[in-house]
Short mmCIF file of C-alpha atoms in Angstrom, two decimals:
data_model
loop_
_atom_site.label_atom_id
_atom_site.label_comp_id
_atom_site.label_asym_id
_atom_site.label_seq_id
_atom_site.Cartn_x
_atom_site.Cartn_y
_atom_site.Cartn_z
CA MET T 1 -30.26 -103.19 -80.38
CA LYS T 2 -26.37 -104.00 -80.20
CA ARG T 3 -24.25 -102.87 -76.99
CA LEU T 4 -21.65 -100.12 -78.61
CA PRO T 5 -18.19 -99.73 -76.79
CA CYS T 6 -18.16 -97.36 -74.70
CA LEU T 7 -15.67 -95.53 -75.87
CA LEU T 8 -17.38 -95.23 -79.31
CA ILE T 9 -20.42 -93.73 -77.58
CA THR T 10 -18.42 -91.33 -75.87
CA ALA T 11 -16.55 -90.13 -79.05
CA VAL T 12 -20.10 -89.85 -80.46
CA LEU T 13 -21.42 -87.58 -77.81
CA LEU T 14 -18.21 -84.98 -77.80
CA LEU T 15 -18.10 -85.06 -81.64
CA PHE T 16 -21.82 -83.50 -81.75
CA HIS T 17 -21.48 -81.50 -78.69
CA TYR T 18 -18.94 -79.40 -80.02
CA LEU T 19 -20.10 -79.51 -83.68
CA PRO T 20 -20.68 -75.66 -85.28
CA THR T 21 -24.24 -74.54 -85.14
CA ALA T 22 -25.62 -75.19 -88.44
CA VAL T 23 -26.33 -71.98 -90.64
CA SER T 24 -29.47 -70.42 -89.03
CA GLN T 25 -32.79 -70.35 -90.74
CA ALA T 26 -33.13 -66.61 -90.09
CA PRO T 27 -32.89 -63.89 -92.86
CA ALA T 28 -29.02 -63.49 -93.82
CA PRO T 29 -27.26 -60.53 -92.52
CA ALA T 30 -27.50 -57.37 -94.89
CA PRO T 31 -24.66 -55.35 -95.93
CA ASP T 32 -23.33 -52.53 -93.18
CA ASN T 33 -24.74 -48.96 -93.82
CA HIS T 34 -24.99 -45.83 -92.27
CA SER T 35 -27.66 -46.80 -89.86
CA ARG T 36 -25.79 -49.43 -88.48
CA ASN T 37 -24.78 -48.32 -85.17
CA ASN T 38 -28.38 -46.80 -84.53
CA ALA T 39 -29.53 -50.46 -85.45
CA THR T 40 -27.26 -52.39 -83.11
CA ASP T 41 -27.95 -49.98 -80.14
CA TYR T 42 -31.63 -50.63 -80.66
CA ILE T 43 -30.88 -54.49 -80.70
CA ARG T 44 -28.80 -54.03 -77.60
CA SER T 45 -31.58 -51.81 -75.91
CA SER T 46 -34.47 -54.51 -76.87
CA CYS T 47 -32.36 -57.63 -75.80
CA ASN T 48 -32.22 -55.87 -72.21
CA ALA T 49 -35.81 -56.66 -71.91
CA THR T 50 -35.18 -60.33 -72.13
CA LEU T 51 -33.88 -63.24 -69.61
CA TYR T 52 -30.51 -63.63 -71.23
CA PRO T 53 -29.47 -60.17 -72.90
CA GLU T 54 -25.78 -61.06 -73.93
CA VAL T 55 -27.09 -64.15 -75.66
CA CYS T 56 -29.78 -62.26 -77.42
CA TYR T 57 -27.33 -59.73 -78.54
CA SER T 58 -24.88 -61.80 -79.77
CA SER T 59 -27.26 -63.92 -81.71
CA LEU T 60 -29.25 -60.98 -83.04
CA SER T 61 -26.67 -58.13 -83.71
CA ARG T 62 -25.38 -59.44 -86.83
CA TYR T 63 -28.76 -59.01 -88.45
CA SER T 64 -28.86 -55.32 -87.57
CA SER T 65 -28.98 -54.16 -90.94
CA ALA T 66 -32.20 -55.99 -91.79
CA VAL T 67 -33.85 -55.31 -88.34
CA GLN T 68 -32.87 -51.73 -88.50
CA GLN T 69 -35.06 -50.40 -85.50
CA SER T 70 -38.28 -52.76 -86.39
CA PRO T 71 -39.76 -54.54 -83.13
CA GLY T 72 -41.44 -56.97 -85.72
CA ARG T 73 -38.46 -57.91 -87.80
CA LEU T 74 -36.59 -58.21 -84.60
CA ALA T 75 -38.85 -60.69 -83.25
CA ARG T 76 -39.31 -62.33 -86.57
CA VAL T 77 -35.31 -63.10 -86.65
CA ALA T 78 -35.34 -63.82 -83.08
CA ILE T 79 -37.93 -66.42 -83.93
CA GLY T 80 -35.65 -67.81 -87.00
CA VAL T 81 -32.61 -68.16 -84.75
CA SER T 82 -34.36 -70.03 -82.17
CA LEU T 83 -35.97 -72.44 -84.92
CA SER T 84 -32.61 -73.03 -86.23
CA ARG T 85 -30.99 -73.75 -82.34
CA ALA T 86 -34.42 -76.25 -81.95
CA HIS T 87 -33.90 -78.11 -85.06
CA ASN T 88 -30.28 -78.69 -84.34
CA MET T 89 -31.34 -80.06 -81.05
CA ALA T 90 -33.60 -82.29 -82.32
CA VAL T 91 -31.03 -83.63 -84.75
CA PHE T 92 -28.65 -84.16 -82.03
CA VAL T 93 -30.82 -86.06 -80.11
CA SER T 94 -31.80 -88.23 -83.00
CA ASN T 95 -28.41 -89.32 -83.56
CA VAL T 96 -27.40 -89.88 -79.92
CA SER T 97 -30.35 -92.00 -79.26
CA ARG T 98 -29.49 -94.14 -82.66
CA GLN T 99 -26.18 -94.58 -80.51
CA ALA T 100 -27.41 -95.12 -77.17
CA ASP T 101 -27.24 -98.49 -75.64
CA TYR T 102 -31.11 -99.05 -74.65
CA GLY T 103 -30.39 -102.08 -72.52
CA SER T 104 -28.48 -100.66 -69.87
CA VAL T 105 -30.14 -98.13 -68.44
CA PRO T 106 -34.23 -98.14 -69.47
CA ARG T 107 -35.17 -94.56 -67.81
CA GLU T 108 -32.39 -93.44 -70.15
CA ALA T 109 -33.79 -94.64 -73.06
CA ALA T 110 -37.17 -93.26 -72.35
CA ALA T 111 -35.87 -89.58 -71.63
CA LEU T 112 -34.01 -89.72 -74.82
CA HIS T 113 -37.34 -90.81 -76.63
CA ASP T 114 -39.21 -87.87 -74.91
CA CYS T 115 -37.25 -85.16 -75.14
CA PHE T 116 -36.81 -86.10 -79.06
CA SER T 117 -40.27 -86.13 -79.17
CA ASN T 118 -40.32 -82.72 -77.14
CA PHE T 119 -38.04 -81.03 -79.52
CA GLY T 120 -39.69 -82.41 -82.63
CA ASP T 121 -42.97 -80.69 -81.31
CA ALA T 122 -40.96 -77.62 -80.16
CA VAL T 123 -39.81 -76.96 -84.10
CA ASP T 124 -43.60 -77.46 -85.53
CA GLU T 125 -44.48 -74.74 -82.91
CA ILE T 126 -41.74 -72.06 -83.61
CA ARG T 127 -42.12 -73.07 -87.46
CA ALA T 128 -45.87 -72.22 -86.95
CA SER T 129 -44.84 -68.77 -85.43
CA LEU T 130 -42.63 -67.81 -87.87
CA LYS T 131 -45.32 -68.01 -90.33
CA GLN T 132 -47.74 -66.16 -88.72
CA MET T 133 -45.16 -63.18 -88.28
CA ARG T 134 -44.89 -63.38 -92.40
CA GLN T 135 -48.29 -62.45 -92.69
CA LEU T 136 -48.11 -59.43 -90.61
CA ASP T 137 -46.19 -58.36 -93.98
CA SER T 138 -49.54 -58.58 -95.70
CA PRO T 139 -50.69 -55.12 -96.84
CA ALA T 140 -54.50 -56.42 -95.86
CA SER T 141 -52.68 -56.45 -92.00
CA SER T 142 -55.06 -54.65 -89.84
CA ALA T 143 -54.91 -53.97 -85.73
CA GLN T 144 -57.65 -56.74 -85.76
CA SER T 145 -55.48 -59.23 -87.68
CA PHE T 146 -52.67 -58.21 -85.62
CA ARG T 147 -54.05 -59.05 -82.24
CA PHE T 148 -55.00 -62.46 -83.56
CA LEU T 149 -51.78 -63.55 -85.60
CA MET T 150 -49.75 -62.01 -82.30
CA SER T 151 -51.97 -63.96 -80.15
CA ASN T 152 -51.06 -67.33 -82.07
CA VAL T 153 -47.53 -66.45 -82.19
CA GLN T 154 -47.45 -65.93 -77.96
CA THR T 155 -49.23 -69.06 -77.65
CA TRP T 156 -47.30 -71.22 -79.77
CA MET T 157 -43.69 -69.80 -78.48
CA SER T 158 -45.16 -70.54 -75.05
CA ALA T 159 -45.58 -73.84 -75.90
CA ALA T 160 -42.42 -74.27 -77.52
CA LEU T 161 -40.40 -72.97 -74.40
CA THR T 162 -42.61 -75.69 -71.99
CA ASP T 163 -41.79 -78.62 -74.42
CA GLU T 164 -38.16 -77.61 -74.45
CA GLU T 165 -38.17 -77.42 -70.54
CA THR T 166 -40.03 -81.01 -70.29
CA CYS T 167 -37.24 -82.31 -72.10
CA THR T 168 -34.85 -81.53 -69.47
CA ASP T 169 -37.32 -82.38 -66.54
CA GLY T 170 -37.31 -86.06 -68.12
CA PHE T 171 -33.55 -86.77 -67.03
CA GLU T 172 -34.39 -85.60 -63.55
CA ASP T 173 -34.44 -89.41 -62.43
CA VAL T 174 -31.75 -90.63 -65.08
CA PRO T 175 -28.50 -91.54 -63.36
CA ASP T 176 -25.46 -89.15 -64.10
CA SER T 177 -23.86 -90.13 -67.47
CA LEU T 178 -22.04 -87.93 -70.41
CA MET T 179 -24.90 -88.28 -72.62
CA LYS T 180 -27.55 -86.89 -69.68
CA THR T 181 -24.74 -83.94 -69.61
CA ALA T 182 -24.52 -83.42 -73.03
CA VAL T 183 -28.32 -83.30 -74.07
CA CYS T 184 -29.38 -81.21 -71.00
CA ASP T 185 -26.45 -78.63 -71.54
CA ARG T 186 -27.32 -78.35 -75.08
CA ALA T 187 -31.25 -78.17 -74.24
CA ALA T 188 -30.53 -75.43 -71.53
CA ASN T 189 -28.76 -73.30 -74.05
CA VAL T 190 -31.73 -73.90 -76.78
CA LYS T 191 -34.22 -72.57 -74.28
CA LYS T 192 -32.57 -69.46 -73.85
CA PHE T 193 -33.13 -68.60 -77.40
CA THR T 194 -36.58 -69.59 -77.15
CA SER T 195 -37.21 -67.68 -74.21
CA ASN T 196 -35.63 -64.46 -75.46
CA ALA T 197 -37.43 -64.81 -78.86
CA LEU T 198 -40.57 -65.17 -76.74
CA ALA T 199 -39.79 -61.93 -74.52
CA LEU T 200 -39.38 -60.31 -78.13
CA VAL T 201 -42.39 -61.18 -79.36
CA ASN T 202 -44.36 -60.07 -76.22
CA SER T 203 -42.73 -56.68 -76.37
CA TYR T 204 -43.77 -56.47 -80.18
CA ALA T 205 -47.10 -57.74 -79.19
CA ALA T 206 -47.43 -55.28 -76.27
CA LYS T 207 -46.92 -52.18 -79.04
CA GLY T 208 -50.51 -53.18 -80.31
CA SER T 209 -50.26 -52.49 -83.97
CA PRO T 210 -48.72 -54.03 -87.26
#
């Protein structure tokens, strides 16, 4: 791969670092109604059980009209938001990888490759979790199927979080650079959304009923 000027790589990294987040794949916000205050209070209370309550509330409160006071809807929306973030991260790493100078720091190139693979796996696992959550809306859903489906969701969301953490772990031995900072900072931010979604999933699963 031809070496790109350092300033060009820097410009590309900064461009992607500050691009606004793509439209979330979670359900679009419904119009406000008389129960909005109760719904937002419910979301804030639920978010207090997560590791990043402010991130949780700021990302999910806009969906209060759709969520109302349903733990299942809240968990599903949180998964949708985390899916969007993970997908955007995978796209970001892919673009950075294409612009990187693979001849200068081989360990850096390997870390980028592994990170892209990790986030690709995370996207697949979060998407599978969302699919399982949607099956809970089936009229035939029972307590037994609820436990089975939620167990799958918990397993896949946990795996997604592990994959995202593995991405940043891979950069521990990589020399400090603009690229490393950009990738690790964004990955750390995405992990917050996945962690919060998993916490809300666990809370919903603990209720033990569809």
